[in-house]
Amino acid sequence: MTSGLWERVLEGVWVTIQLLVLSGLLATAVSFVVGVARTHRLWIVRFLAGFYTEVFRGTSALVMIFWVFFVLPPAFGWQLVPLWAGTLALGLTYGAYGSEIVRGALAAVDPAQREGGIALSFTPWQRMKLILLPQAVPEMIPPFSNLLIELLKGTALVSVMGMGDLAFSANLVRLALQESAEIYTYILLIYFAIAFLLTRSMRGLEKKLKAGVGKAPKKKAADVRVPEGSGVS
């Protein structure tokens, strides 16, 4: 490929990364807000959070992009630029999946931990902040890593709006070269490289968060004393 075509591909990479970061941040915020709401003591809060989750999990991300970009503007009299429309549609959709990760991780915390917080007269927010989340968040990292990879692949859907992401740029280059195998092989490798970096970063974050959580310090062999008269030599 010529330098001009490579420049087009690199521009698409940058747009994809922007969309991934922005929609990932929105999806993370939605995941925690809705996931925590699913465990709320008030039934109406749980109902609304569950309704949101079921609606966005049960609809297509592609159709949601169509709604945000093509349907809502005439109804409300405003038009979102493709980047923000894609961010909103993808963030809300994948946030619904993430909320189940948060809810499941919170539910998996030992009930004795909750009871300990109640015994210490902690408020619900204090129990969530000081007891539940520090133990649940490390367990969320592996499924969140998978969800982030799915979100990366989902960013290709924004090409239907004519947004110059990696998939859209690759199609333009393919039309210019009239060569599909070469350009799409490059694009597959680029997606794989981004996904690999994300996976390694999330794995490092998981190890950091899990370091020392719920684990007693290990005793050295020299520190273990055998009581006299125990018969052990």
Protein backbone atom coordinates (compact mmCIF):
# COMPACT_ATOMS: atom_id res chain seq x y z
CA MET A 1 0.00 0.00 0.00
CA THR A 2 1.07 3.58 -0.56
CA SER A 3 1.83 5.95 2.30
CA GLY A 4 -1.44 7.78 1.66
CA LEU A 5 -3.46 4.61 2.09
CA TRP A 6 -1.56 3.67 5.24
CA GLU A 7 -2.31 7.13 6.58
CA ARG A 8 -6.01 6.46 6.00
CA VAL A 9 -5.76 3.17 7.91
CA LEU A 10 -3.92 4.83 10.82
CA GLU A 11 -6.60 7.51 11.01
CA GLY A 12 -9.14 4.70 11.29
CA VAL A 13 -7.11 3.11 14.10
CA TRP A 14 -7.13 6.40 16.01
CA VAL A 15 -10.89 6.80 15.61
CA THR A 16 -11.46 3.22 16.78
CA ILE A 17 -9.29 3.77 19.86
CA GLN A 18 -11.15 6.98 20.72
CA LEU A 19 -14.48 5.21 20.39
CA LEU A 20 -13.24 2.26 22.45
CA VAL A 21 -12.02 4.48 25.29
CA LEU A 22 -15.10 6.71 25.42
CA SER A 23 -17.67 3.94 25.11
CA GLY A 24 -15.64 1.79 27.54
CA LEU A 25 -15.72 4.54 30.17
CA LEU A 26 -19.45 5.01 29.71
CA ALA A 27 -20.08 1.26 29.83
CA THR A 28 -18.03 0.95 33.03
CA ALA A 29 -19.96 3.74 34.74
CA VAL A 30 -23.29 2.26 33.64
CA SER A 31 -22.18 -1.22 34.75
CA PHE A 32 -21.43 -0.15 38.31
CA VAL A 33 -24.44 2.13 38.72
CA VAL A 34 -26.93 -0.40 37.37
CA GLY A 35 -25.15 -3.42 38.89
CA VAL A 36 -25.18 -1.90 42.37
CA ALA A 37 -28.81 -0.84 41.86
CA ARG A 38 -29.68 -4.49 41.13
CA THR A 39 -28.68 -5.27 44.74
CA HIS A 40 -30.57 -2.33 46.30
CA ARG A 41 -32.92 -2.99 49.20
CA LEU A 42 -35.79 -1.08 47.51
CA TRP A 43 -37.71 -3.19 45.00
CA ILE A 44 -38.47 -0.25 42.70
CA VAL A 45 -34.76 0.46 42.27
CA ARG A 46 -34.08 -3.21 41.53
CA PHE A 47 -37.01 -3.28 39.09
CA LEU A 48 -35.87 -0.22 37.13
CA ALA A 49 -32.28 -1.47 36.97
CA GLY A 50 -33.46 -4.90 35.86
CA PHE A 51 -35.76 -3.38 33.23
CA TYR A 52 -32.89 -1.36 31.77
CA THR A 53 -30.65 -4.44 31.71
CA GLU A 54 -33.22 -6.62 29.95
CA VAL A 55 -34.06 -3.97 27.34
CA PHE A 56 -30.48 -3.24 26.32
CA ARG A 57 -29.35 -6.87 26.51
CA GLY A 58 -32.30 -7.94 24.40
CA THR A 59 -31.78 -5.46 21.57
CA SER A 60 -29.18 -5.30 18.83
CA ALA A 61 -26.26 -2.87 19.22
CA LEU A 62 -26.48 -2.16 15.49
CA VAL A 63 -30.17 -1.25 15.72
CA MET A 64 -29.42 0.88 18.78
CA ILE A 65 -26.86 2.82 16.73
CA PHE A 66 -29.55 3.37 14.06
CA TRP A 67 -31.94 4.63 16.72
CA VAL A 68 -29.47 7.05 18.30
CA PHE A 69 -28.19 8.41 14.99
CA PHE A 70 -31.22 8.29 12.68
CA VAL A 71 -34.42 8.01 14.76
CA LEU A 72 -33.88 10.21 17.82
CA PRO A 73 -32.67 13.40 16.03
CA PRO A 74 -36.00 14.11 14.24
CA ALA A 75 -37.88 13.39 17.48
CA PHE A 76 -35.84 15.80 19.64
CA GLY A 77 -34.59 18.28 17.05
CA TRP A 78 -30.87 17.68 17.51
CA GLN A 79 -28.20 15.61 15.80
CA LEU A 80 -25.28 13.86 17.46
CA VAL A 81 -21.99 13.60 15.62
CA PRO A 82 -21.13 9.97 14.74
CA LEU A 83 -18.48 9.65 17.46
CA TRP A 84 -20.86 10.60 20.27
CA ALA A 85 -23.75 8.64 18.78
CA GLY A 86 -21.56 5.52 18.64
CA THR A 87 -20.27 6.14 22.15
CA LEU A 88 -23.78 6.48 23.55
CA ALA A 89 -25.20 3.44 21.76
CA LEU A 90 -22.27 1.12 22.50
CA GLY A 91 -21.75 2.37 26.06
CA LEU A 92 -25.39 1.84 27.04
CA THR A 93 -25.59 -1.55 25.32
CA TYR A 94 -22.40 -3.06 26.71
CA GLY A 95 -23.03 -1.40 30.07
CA ALA A 96 -26.12 -3.60 30.40
CA TYR A 97 -23.94 -6.70 30.03
CA GLY A 98 -21.40 -5.26 32.47
CA SER A 99 -24.07 -4.62 35.07
CA GLU A 100 -24.67 -8.37 35.34
CA ILE A 101 -20.96 -8.87 35.94
CA VAL A 102 -21.08 -6.36 38.80
CA ARG A 103 -24.26 -7.83 40.28
CA GLY A 104 -22.88 -11.37 40.14
CA ALA A 105 -19.56 -10.41 41.74
CA LEU A 106 -21.30 -8.57 44.57
CA ALA A 107 -23.62 -11.51 45.16
CA ALA A 108 -20.62 -13.85 45.33
CA VAL A 109 -19.09 -12.06 48.33
CA ASP A 110 -19.35 -14.17 51.48
CA PRO A 111 -22.55 -13.23 53.36
CA ALA A 112 -20.52 -13.21 56.57
CA GLN A 113 -18.74 -10.13 55.26
CA ARG A 114 -22.04 -8.28 54.95
CA GLU A 115 -23.09 -9.43 58.41
CA GLY A 116 -19.78 -8.18 59.80
CA GLY A 117 -20.45 -4.75 58.33
CA ILE A 118 -23.91 -4.72 59.88
CA ALA A 119 -22.44 -5.75 63.24
CA LEU A 120 -20.06 -2.79 63.00
CA SER A 121 -23.04 -0.47 62.38
CA PHE A 122 -21.83 0.45 58.87
CA THR A 123 -24.32 2.17 56.60
CA PRO A 124 -25.22 0.39 53.32
CA TRP A 125 -22.89 2.75 51.44
CA GLN A 126 -20.03 2.07 53.88
CA ARG A 127 -20.55 -1.68 53.53
CA MET A 128 -20.48 -1.34 49.76
CA LYS A 129 -17.42 0.91 49.70
CA LEU A 130 -15.31 -0.67 52.44
CA ILE A 131 -16.29 -4.35 52.35
CA LEU A 132 -18.09 -5.52 49.22
CA LEU A 133 -16.45 -3.64 46.35
CA PRO A 134 -12.82 -4.24 47.44
CA GLN A 135 -13.52 -7.99 47.38
CA ALA A 136 -15.79 -8.05 44.32
CA VAL A 137 -13.85 -5.82 41.93
CA PRO A 138 -10.88 -8.20 41.46
CA GLU A 139 -13.32 -10.95 40.50
CA MET A 140 -14.89 -8.66 37.89
CA ILE A 141 -11.69 -8.12 35.93
CA PRO A 142 -11.62 -11.36 33.84
CA PRO A 143 -15.23 -11.04 32.59
CA PHE A 144 -14.76 -7.29 32.10
CA SER A 145 -11.67 -8.08 30.02
CA ASN A 146 -13.78 -10.29 27.76
CA LEU A 147 -16.46 -7.62 27.55
CA LEU A 148 -13.87 -5.01 26.58
CA ILE A 149 -12.65 -7.22 23.73
CA GLU A 150 -16.24 -7.63 22.55
CA LEU A 151 -16.65 -3.86 22.72
CA LEU A 152 -13.52 -3.43 20.57
CA LYS A 153 -15.02 -5.67 17.91
CA GLY A 154 -18.37 -3.93 18.29
CA THR A 155 -16.84 -0.58 17.37
CA ALA A 156 -16.83 -1.76 13.74
CA LEU A 157 -20.63 -1.31 13.75
CA VAL A 158 -20.26 2.48 13.65
CA SER A 159 -19.13 2.23 10.03
CA VAL A 160 -22.84 2.15 9.10
CA MET A 161 -22.97 5.86 10.02
CA GLY A 162 -20.11 6.62 7.63
CA MET A 163 -17.76 7.12 10.57
CA GLY A 164 -14.11 6.74 9.58
CA ASP A 165 -13.20 3.98 12.01
CA LEU A 166 -10.82 1.12 11.22
CA ALA A 167 -13.45 -1.00 9.44
CA PHE A 168 -14.72 1.93 7.35
CA SER A 169 -11.19 3.00 6.40
CA ALA A 170 -10.31 -0.56 5.43
CA ASN A 171 -13.26 -0.70 3.08
CA LEU A 172 -12.18 2.55 1.40
CA VAL A 173 -8.66 1.20 0.94
CA ARG A 174 -10.05 -2.06 -0.43
CA LEU A 175 -12.05 -0.17 -3.03
CA ALA A 176 -8.98 1.84 -3.98
CA LEU A 177 -6.72 -1.20 -4.35
CA GLN A 178 -9.33 -3.68 -5.53
CA GLU A 179 -7.61 -6.15 -3.22
CA SER A 180 -9.49 -7.72 -0.33
CA ALA A 181 -7.11 -10.36 1.05
CA GLU A 182 -4.21 -8.00 1.75
CA ILE A 183 -6.08 -5.15 3.41
CA TYR A 184 -8.36 -7.33 5.51
CA THR A 185 -5.41 -9.41 6.69
CA TYR A 186 -3.76 -6.21 7.90
CA ILE A 187 -6.98 -5.13 9.62
CA LEU A 188 -7.33 -8.49 11.39
CA LEU A 189 -3.77 -8.18 12.67
CA ILE A 190 -4.40 -4.63 13.90
CA TYR A 191 -7.54 -5.69 15.79
CA PHE A 192 -5.63 -8.63 17.26
CA ALA A 193 -2.76 -6.37 18.38
CA ILE A 194 -5.15 -3.98 20.14
CA ALA A 195 -7.02 -6.88 21.76
CA PHE A 196 -3.75 -8.46 22.92
CA LEU A 197 -2.62 -5.24 24.57
CA LEU A 198 -5.99 -4.89 26.28
CA THR A 199 -5.84 -8.47 27.55
CA ARG A 200 -2.35 -8.10 28.97
CA SER A 201 -3.23 -4.78 30.61
CA MET A 202 -6.35 -6.22 32.24
CA ARG A 203 -4.40 -9.26 33.44
CA GLY A 204 -1.83 -7.00 35.07
CA LEU A 205 -4.62 -5.00 36.71
CA GLU A 206 -6.19 -8.21 38.01
CA LYS A 207 -2.93 -9.33 39.62
CA LYS A 208 -2.46 -5.92 41.22
CA LEU A 209 -5.98 -5.84 42.66
CA LYS A 210 -5.81 -9.41 43.93
CA ALA A 211 -2.44 -8.94 45.63
CA GLY A 212 -3.01 -9.52 49.32
CA VAL A 213 -6.83 -9.43 49.14
CA GLY A 214 -8.20 -11.82 51.73
CA LYS A 215 -4.86 -13.57 52.17
CA ALA A 216 -2.91 -13.91 55.40
CA PRO A 217 0.85 -13.30 55.23
CA LYS A 218 2.74 -16.49 54.50
CA LYS A 219 4.95 -17.77 57.31
CA LYS A 220 8.52 -18.71 56.56
CA ALA A 221 9.63 -22.21 57.43
CA ALA A 222 12.14 -20.86 59.94
CA ASP A 223 9.36 -19.07 61.81
CA VAL A 224 7.42 -22.25 62.49
CA ARG A 225 8.37 -23.64 65.89
CA VAL A 226 7.63 -27.19 66.98
CA PRO A 227 6.43 -27.42 70.60
CA GLU A 228 8.78 -29.30 72.90
CA GLY A 229 7.74 -32.79 73.78
CA SER A 230 5.58 -33.13 70.70
CA GLY A 231 7.61 -36.10 69.54
CA VAL A 232 8.48 -34.43 66.24
CA SER A 233 12.21 -34.25 65.58
